[in-house]
Amino acid sequence: MKPRKAKFGIGQIVKHRKYPFRGIIYDVDPVFANTDEWWLAIPEEVRPRKDQPFYHLYAENADTEYVAYVSEQNLLPDTSGDPVRHPQVEEMFTRADDGGYRVKTVRLN
């Protein structure tokens, strides 16, 4: 599989194309890097291609927060401007004035 350039970046807020959840990207795999068991658990008619970027999200829906692994073909930019409420977001990101997120910089003594 030849990796493609990722369309979305770390700190970007995205939403799922079909399902009602959104999240902030905290890692990107250039191609599928999860287990075959995970991939085969997805119904064949909606199973994504493996030769595209996959994104790790601090995700949320109306009821809960969780971690998600989503193919690029199933993501759209989230332009709502609403903050992501996932509890791990504050560990890794700071909220920018424009409403986006930036990775926290670590200062060593």
PDB file of C-alpha atoms in Angstrom:
ATOM      1  CA  MET A   1       0.000   0.000   0.000  1.00  0.00           C
ATOM      2  CA  LYS A   2       1.277   3.424  -0.914  1.00  0.00           C
ATOM      3  CA  PRO A   3       0.531   6.016   1.799  1.00  0.00           C
ATOM      4  CA  ARG A   4      -1.373   9.141   0.803  1.00  0.00           C
ATOM      5  CA  LYS A   5      -0.843  12.575   2.273  1.00  0.00           C
ATOM      6  CA  ALA A   6      -3.208  13.175   5.185  1.00  0.00           C
ATOM      7  CA  LYS A   7      -6.011  15.656   4.513  1.00  0.00           C
ATOM      8  CA  PHE A   8      -6.464  16.532   8.205  1.00  0.00           C
ATOM      9  CA  GLY A   9      -3.902  17.431  10.868  1.00  0.00           C
ATOM     10  CA  ILE A  10      -3.285  16.932  14.557  1.00  0.00           C
ATOM     11  CA  GLY A  11      -5.402  19.359  16.573  1.00  0.00           C
ATOM     12  CA  GLN A  12      -8.050  19.689  13.884  1.00  0.00           C
ATOM     13  CA  ILE A  13     -11.694  19.172  14.837  1.00  0.00           C
ATOM     14  CA  VAL A  14     -13.556  16.804  12.531  1.00  0.00           C
ATOM     15  CA  LYS A  15     -16.934  15.109  12.378  1.00  0.00           C
ATOM     16  CA  HIS A  16     -17.993  11.760  10.990  1.00  0.00           C
ATOM     17  CA  ARG A  17     -19.601  11.823   7.576  1.00  0.00           C
ATOM     18  CA  LYS A  18     -22.363   9.334   8.496  1.00  0.00           C
ATOM     19  CA  TYR A  19     -22.557   9.005  12.274  1.00  0.00           C
ATOM     20  CA  PRO A  20     -23.324  11.732  14.842  1.00  0.00           C
ATOM     21  CA  PHE A  21     -19.939  12.189  16.487  1.00  0.00           C
ATOM     22  CA  ARG A  22     -17.044  14.602  16.292  1.00  0.00           C
ATOM     23  CA  GLY A  23     -13.601  14.867  17.787  1.00  0.00           C
ATOM     24  CA  ILE A  24     -10.109  16.257  17.768  1.00  0.00           C
ATOM     25  CA  ILE A  25      -7.312  14.455  15.936  1.00  0.00           C
ATOM     26  CA  TYR A  26      -4.430  13.449  18.199  1.00  0.00           C
ATOM     27  CA  ASP A  27      -2.570  11.032  15.889  1.00  0.00           C
ATOM     28  CA  VAL A  28      -2.523   9.984  12.229  1.00  0.00           C
ATOM     29  CA  ASP A  29      -1.595   6.680  10.605  1.00  0.00           C
ATOM     30  CA  PRO A  30      -0.657   7.081   6.904  1.00  0.00           C
ATOM     31  CA  VAL A  31      -2.469   3.788   6.171  1.00  0.00           C
ATOM     32  CA  PHE A  32      -4.606   1.416   8.230  1.00  0.00           C
ATOM     33  CA  ALA A  33      -2.670   0.261  11.302  1.00  0.00           C
ATOM     34  CA  ASN A  34      -5.256  -1.460  13.462  1.00  0.00           C
ATOM     35  CA  THR A  35      -6.018  -5.182  13.740  1.00  0.00           C
ATOM     36  CA  ASP A  36      -7.659  -7.216  10.990  1.00  0.00           C
ATOM     37  CA  GLU A  37     -10.228  -8.260  13.589  1.00  0.00           C
ATOM     38  CA  TRP A  38     -11.208  -4.584  14.063  1.00  0.00           C
ATOM     39  CA  TRP A  39     -11.418  -4.025  10.301  1.00  0.00           C
ATOM     40  CA  LEU A  40     -13.451  -7.191   9.644  1.00  0.00           C
ATOM     41  CA  ALA A  41     -15.929  -6.221  12.391  1.00  0.00           C
ATOM     42  CA  ILE A  42     -17.072  -3.338  10.182  1.00  0.00           C
ATOM     43  CA  PRO A  43     -19.944  -4.392   7.875  1.00  0.00           C
ATOM     44  CA  GLU A  44     -18.529  -5.044   4.394  1.00  0.00           C
ATOM     45  CA  GLU A  45     -20.853  -2.558   2.691  1.00  0.00           C
ATOM     46  CA  VAL A  46     -19.380   0.322   4.742  1.00  0.00           C
ATOM     47  CA  ARG A  47     -15.872  -1.042   5.388  1.00  0.00           C
ATOM     48  CA  PRO A  48     -13.251   1.600   4.442  1.00  0.00           C
ATOM     49  CA  ARG A  49     -10.256   1.018   2.211  1.00  0.00           C
ATOM     50  CA  LYS A  50      -6.989   0.372   4.060  1.00  0.00           C
ATOM     51  CA  ASP A  51      -4.823   2.477   1.709  1.00  0.00           C
ATOM     52  CA  GLN A  52      -5.774   5.849   3.160  1.00  0.00           C
ATOM     53  CA  PRO A  53      -4.922   7.809   6.299  1.00  0.00           C
ATOM     54  CA  PHE A  54      -6.654   6.744   9.516  1.00  0.00           C
ATOM     55  CA  TYR A  55      -7.105   9.174  12.391  1.00  0.00           C
ATOM     56  CA  HIS A  56      -7.087   8.694  16.156  1.00  0.00           C
ATOM     57  CA  LEU A  57      -9.696  10.996  17.721  1.00  0.00           C
ATOM     58  CA  TYR A  58     -10.652  12.152  21.160  1.00  0.00           C
ATOM     59  CA  ALA A  59     -14.280  11.761  20.196  1.00  0.00           C
ATOM     60  CA  GLU A  60     -17.679  12.665  21.594  1.00  0.00           C
ATOM     61  CA  ASN A  61     -21.317  12.209  20.787  1.00  0.00           C
ATOM     62  CA  ALA A  62     -24.390  13.506  22.574  1.00  0.00           C
ATOM     63  CA  ASP A  63     -23.995  10.968  25.383  1.00  0.00           C
ATOM     64  CA  THR A  64     -20.328  10.209  26.020  1.00  0.00           C
ATOM     65  CA  GLU A  65     -16.653  10.742  25.232  1.00  0.00           C
ATOM     66  CA  TYR A  66     -14.382   8.020  23.867  1.00  0.00           C
ATOM     67  CA  VAL A  67     -11.427   7.309  21.563  1.00  0.00           C
ATOM     68  CA  ALA A  68     -12.190   6.566  17.900  1.00  0.00           C
ATOM     69  CA  TYR A  69     -10.185   5.316  14.906  1.00  0.00           C
ATOM     70  CA  VAL A  70     -11.643   6.670  11.668  1.00  0.00           C
ATOM     71  CA  SER A  71     -10.736   6.501   7.986  1.00  0.00           C
ATOM     72  CA  GLU A  72     -10.182   9.719   6.067  1.00  0.00           C
ATOM     73  CA  GLN A  73     -13.061   8.934   3.696  1.00  0.00           C
ATOM     74  CA  ASN A  74     -15.460   9.139   6.648  1.00  0.00           C
ATOM     75  CA  LEU A  75     -14.358  12.513   8.031  1.00  0.00           C
ATOM     76  CA  LEU A  76     -15.338  16.096   7.310  1.00  0.00           C
ATOM     77  CA  PRO A  77     -14.051  19.312   8.916  1.00  0.00           C
ATOM     78  CA  ASP A  78     -16.159  20.432  11.874  1.00  0.00           C
ATOM     79  CA  THR A  79     -16.800  24.149  11.514  1.00  0.00           C
ATOM     80  CA  SER A  80     -19.151  24.543  14.487  1.00  0.00           C
ATOM     81  CA  GLY A  81     -16.558  26.364  16.600  1.00  0.00           C
ATOM     82  CA  ASP A  82     -17.698  24.399  19.650  1.00  0.00           C
ATOM     83  CA  PRO A  83     -14.998  23.096  22.009  1.00  0.00           C
ATOM     84  CA  VAL A  84     -14.387  19.359  22.297  1.00  0.00           C
ATOM     85  CA  ARG A  85     -15.336  18.206  25.792  1.00  0.00           C
ATOM     86  CA  HIS A  86     -13.298  14.965  25.892  1.00  0.00           C
ATOM     87  CA  PRO A  87     -11.353  14.947  29.214  1.00  0.00           C
ATOM     88  CA  GLN A  88      -8.006  14.068  27.590  1.00  0.00           C
ATOM     89  CA  VAL A  89      -7.993  17.097  25.289  1.00  0.00           C
ATOM     90  CA  GLU A  90      -6.588  19.393  27.997  1.00  0.00           C
ATOM     91  CA  GLU A  91      -3.666  17.007  28.604  1.00  0.00           C
ATOM     92  CA  MET A  92      -2.387  17.394  25.042  1.00  0.00           C
ATOM     93  CA  PHE A  93      -3.837  20.606  23.579  1.00  0.00           C
ATOM     94  CA  THR A  94      -4.452  24.267  24.295  1.00  0.00           C
ATOM     95  CA  ARG A  95      -7.374  26.115  22.755  1.00  0.00           C
ATOM     96  CA  ALA A  96      -6.329  28.820  20.315  1.00  0.00           C
ATOM     97  CA  ASP A  97      -8.000  32.208  19.904  1.00  0.00           C
ATOM     98  CA  ASP A  98      -9.451  31.063  16.575  1.00  0.00           C
ATOM     99  CA  GLY A  99     -11.247  28.135  18.297  1.00  0.00           C
ATOM    100  CA  GLY A 100      -8.837  25.479  17.030  1.00  0.00           C
ATOM    101  CA  TYR A 101      -6.399  23.440  19.080  1.00  0.00           C
ATOM    102  CA  ARG A 102      -2.617  23.425  19.251  1.00  0.00           C
ATOM    103  CA  VAL A 103      -0.384  20.766  20.765  1.00  0.00           C
ATOM    104  CA  LYS A 104       0.985  21.918  24.123  1.00  0.00           C
ATOM    105  CA  THR A 105       4.662  22.663  24.116  1.00  0.00           C
ATOM    106  CA  VAL A 106       6.753  21.022  26.805  1.00  0.00           C
ATOM    107  CA  ARG A 107       9.274  23.159  28.622  1.00  0.00           C
ATOM    108  CA  LEU A 108      12.251  21.430  30.158  1.00  0.00           C
ATOM    109  CA  ASN A 109      14.143  23.003  33.038  1.00  0.00           C
TER     110      ASN A 109
END
